[in-house]
Amino acid sequence: MGRKCIIAGNWKMNLLPDQAFDLVDELKHELKMKPGLEVVLLPQAPLLTFLAEWTAESGLTFGAQTSSGHREGAHTGDLSPELLQALGCRYALAGHSERRQDHHESDAEVAAQAKAQIEAGMRSIVCVGETLAERESGQHIEKIQNQIKAVYTAVEPSLWGEIVLAYEPIWAIGTGKTASPEQAEEIHKMIRNLLEEIQGIQMSQATPILYGGSVKGANAADILGQTDIDGLLVGGASLKADEFISIIQAY
Ligand code: PEP
């Protein structure tokens, strides 16, 4: 469908500056960038200015793990999306399940973050997904649909093209349990159908939908081979250059 493949490495709350430098350095030297592929690094916010310097002219892009739902102002401790964009962030995550859980971020708060990120000039990678209990009780579809609808309600239709979705089943994040490629594709197809209802067939076919949850070099190709999976959001495995490179080479 001509959608670009996006592979994003979420470093979470890991890596000191020298460790981050070594990782970026290895990626720059070992990675063979391919047309149609975008590799995005998501470090902790204090590393962003270093990333701007280290990734210059490398083909790698970078972004933030979260940001405020406000663009600027009296919100002590929060991250201004305008500042992140000015530092060179092309992307920002909104609603990672660890943020939704640790900081009680509601669907409305996540939607406000996505809106502010996009209005500041970044693409927003909005994370959605269910717990194991929600899946087992059959509530997962409704939960994911509500998470998505909140974002498309908040963001101006003319800016919908800047939304990237990431399906991350919470039971697969950091647990070593990956959704099977078929399980993941089933949800991605459901999301694509919902997007078609919201924004019409043309835009729904253009929206990238990433998968995340214990992706490794060993399972990346099977997951990426699914029709409606357009890329990956990788946590733990993005901290090791060789593992992250083998995931990227699976594209
Ligand atoms: C994530 O942090 O978004 C993630 C998918 O983590 P992991 O790959 O470690 O499961």
XYZ file of C-alpha atoms and ligand atoms in Angstrom:
261
model
C 0.000 0.000 0.000
C 3.099 2.196 -0.187
C 3.230 2.825 3.543
C 6.671 3.564 4.897
C 8.009 1.091 7.469
C 8.794 2.734 10.821
C 10.944 0.915 13.369
C 11.182 2.826 16.645
C 13.398 1.982 19.611
C 11.901 3.029 22.950
C 14.845 3.234 25.351
C 12.478 3.838 28.273
C 14.347 4.983 31.439
C 17.667 3.459 30.383
C 21.145 4.455 29.178
C 23.617 6.998 30.525
C 25.168 9.417 27.998
C 28.251 7.286 27.249
C 26.128 4.145 26.808
C 23.737 6.025 24.519
C 26.662 7.388 22.504
C 28.090 3.876 22.002
C 24.707 2.525 20.913
C 24.109 5.333 18.380
C 27.673 5.022 17.136
C 27.270 1.299 16.502
C 23.923 1.806 14.772
C 25.420 4.502 12.537
C 28.263 2.244 11.471
C 26.493 -1.118 11.197
C 23.033 -0.223 9.985
C 22.222 -0.360 6.285
C 19.385 2.118 5.820
C 16.908 1.067 3.144
C 14.503 3.137 1.072
C 11.019 3.100 2.579
C 12.359 2.530 6.099
C 12.546 5.041 8.934
C 14.433 4.216 12.143
C 13.456 6.347 15.145
C 15.291 6.455 18.484
C 13.297 7.456 21.574
C 15.711 8.336 24.414
C 15.048 9.928 27.785
C 14.451 13.650 27.319
C 17.790 14.924 28.725
C 19.596 12.985 25.964
C 17.690 14.624 23.119
C 20.191 17.414 22.436
C 22.965 14.810 22.219
C 20.862 12.746 19.832
C 20.461 15.773 17.556
C 24.244 15.985 17.306
C 24.993 12.249 17.139
C 22.387 11.404 14.492
C 23.092 14.369 12.199
C 23.334 13.185 8.574
C 23.029 9.526 9.632
C 19.514 8.890 8.315
C 18.388 8.064 11.873
C 15.605 10.147 13.378
C 14.699 10.619 17.018
C 11.801 11.597 19.214
C 10.430 11.867 22.729
C 8.796 9.261 24.956
C 6.012 11.585 26.087
C 5.077 15.263 26.317
C 2.541 17.544 27.931
C -0.977 17.952 26.576
C -0.297 21.692 26.801
C 1.994 23.371 24.310
C 3.853 25.548 26.853
C 3.314 27.444 30.107
C 2.864 26.844 33.840
C 3.223 23.041 33.978
C 6.300 22.443 36.130
C 8.174 19.269 35.325
C 6.289 18.572 32.100
C 7.808 18.539 28.624
C 6.711 21.172 26.128
C 5.999 19.705 22.677
C 7.173 22.991 21.164
C 10.561 22.603 22.864
C 10.834 18.964 21.764
C 10.119 19.926 18.182
C 12.676 22.760 18.390
C 15.281 20.247 19.631
C 14.768 18.231 16.462
C 12.230 15.591 17.516
C 10.345 14.313 14.494
C 8.186 11.981 16.595
C 6.761 11.713 20.114
C 5.021 8.824 21.817
C 1.630 9.427 23.396
C -0.076 7.018 25.759
C 2.568 4.328 26.186
C 0.979 1.806 28.567
C 3.676 2.509 31.182
C 2.636 6.205 31.146
C -1.059 5.318 31.211
C -0.387 3.085 34.235
C 2.281 5.007 36.197
C 0.796 8.467 35.582
C -2.889 7.555 35.285
C -3.069 9.067 31.804
C -6.660 8.809 30.546
C -7.711 8.453 26.893
C -8.584 12.176 26.934
C -5.150 13.132 28.303
C -3.393 10.962 25.702
C -5.513 12.531 22.967
C -4.564 16.018 24.220
C -0.888 15.047 24.105
C -1.199 13.747 20.546
C -2.982 16.937 19.489
C -0.350 19.189 21.102
C 2.514 17.140 19.607
C 1.073 17.343 16.115
C 0.202 21.032 16.381
C 3.813 21.639 17.450
C 5.018 19.983 14.232
C 5.831 16.397 15.281
C 4.229 13.090 14.307
C 2.512 11.425 17.242
C 2.899 7.683 17.813
C -0.201 6.866 19.823
C 0.032 3.592 21.762
C -3.076 1.490 22.321
C -3.584 -1.983 23.732
C -5.251 -4.209 26.256
C -4.356 -6.076 29.435
C -4.576 -9.862 29.547
C -7.706 -9.624 31.736
C -9.376 -7.355 29.160
C -8.509 -9.759 26.352
C -9.741 -12.780 28.272
C -13.025 -11.075 29.131
C -13.549 -9.998 25.510
C -13.321 -6.269 26.268
C -10.152 -5.639 24.272
C -11.733 -4.530 20.990
C -13.913 -1.903 22.641
C -11.000 -0.634 24.729
C -8.699 -0.230 21.717
C -11.446 1.400 19.659
C -12.178 3.921 22.432
C -8.471 4.772 22.748
C -8.303 5.435 19.003
C -11.590 7.338 18.724
C -10.472 9.738 21.496
C -7.420 10.720 19.435
C -9.294 11.240 16.162
C -11.895 13.318 18.018
C -9.252 15.607 19.537
C -7.009 16.072 16.496
C -8.144 18.362 13.677
C -8.994 16.207 10.569
C -6.505 18.182 8.455
C -3.737 16.865 10.774
C -4.793 13.191 10.864
C -1.959 12.334 8.483
C 0.514 12.987 11.316
C -0.959 10.235 13.514
C 0.885 6.912 13.737
C -0.764 4.149 15.775
C 1.082 1.478 17.741
C -0.774 -1.622 18.900
C 0.974 -2.866 22.016
C -0.830 -5.598 23.966
C 0.137 -4.812 27.569
C 0.553 -8.523 28.340
C 3.325 -8.663 25.711
C 5.355 -5.624 26.823
C 8.611 -6.555 28.521
C 7.253 -10.028 29.326
C 8.889 -12.055 26.575
C 5.356 -13.087 25.447
C 4.742 -11.876 21.914
C 1.353 -11.858 20.242
C 1.522 -14.372 17.400
C 1.753 -12.691 13.980
C -1.841 -13.815 13.341
C -3.097 -12.417 16.681
C -1.388 -9.110 15.963
C -2.685 -8.970 12.378
C -6.246 -9.618 13.578
C -6.111 -6.483 15.753
C -4.287 -4.425 13.109
C -6.973 -5.319 10.568
C -9.690 -4.332 13.049
C -7.880 -1.000 13.574
C -7.579 -0.465 9.801
C -11.333 -1.084 9.418
C -12.080 1.392 12.210
C -9.814 3.961 10.540
C -11.702 3.444 7.291
C -14.958 4.294 9.113
C -13.378 7.372 10.694
C -11.323 8.823 7.870
C -12.271 7.011 4.680
C -10.459 4.321 2.729
C -7.653 6.420 1.263
C -6.378 7.835 4.556
C -6.946 4.574 6.402
C -4.637 2.844 3.909
C -1.981 5.525 4.435
C -1.923 5.426 8.271
C 1.041 3.495 9.673
C 0.093 0.960 12.360
C 3.074 -0.388 14.318
C 3.213 -3.475 16.532
C 5.028 -3.559 19.865
C 5.525 -6.191 22.552
C 8.652 -8.307 23.069
C 9.809 -7.981 19.460
C 13.238 -9.581 18.834
C 15.418 -10.372 15.853
C 13.953 -13.887 15.854
C 10.300 -12.854 15.433
C 10.537 -9.500 13.621
C 10.295 -10.831 10.050
C 7.128 -12.868 10.719
C 5.455 -9.888 12.388
C 6.522 -7.432 9.678
C 5.276 -9.872 7.033
C 1.627 -9.249 8.013
C -0.459 -7.117 5.650
C -1.544 -4.461 8.140
C 1.625 -4.253 10.228
C 3.688 -1.298 9.040
C 6.513 -1.261 11.524
C 7.585 -1.992 15.060
C 7.866 -0.273 18.433
C 10.700 -2.034 20.212
C 11.571 -1.670 23.901
C 14.184 -3.903 25.554
C 15.674 -5.204 22.309
C 16.412 -1.647 21.098
C 19.012 -1.229 23.856
C 21.373 -3.759 22.278
C 22.839 -2.671 18.947
C 23.160 -6.177 17.469
C 19.612 -7.206 18.429
C 18.092 -3.922 17.219
C 20.030 -4.175 13.949
C 18.803 -7.731 13.373
C 15.208 -6.491 13.904
C 15.757 -3.679 11.407
C 17.403 -5.985 8.872
C 14.277 -8.171 9.028
C 12.510 -5.436 7.037
C 7.718 -0.879 24.497
O 8.336 -0.361 25.403
O 6.965 -0.188 23.802
C 7.873 -2.316 24.253
C 7.200 -2.869 23.282
O 8.745 -2.987 25.081
P 9.347 -4.473 24.836
O 9.792 -4.535 23.411
O 10.485 -4.570 25.806
O 8.250 -5.442 25.111
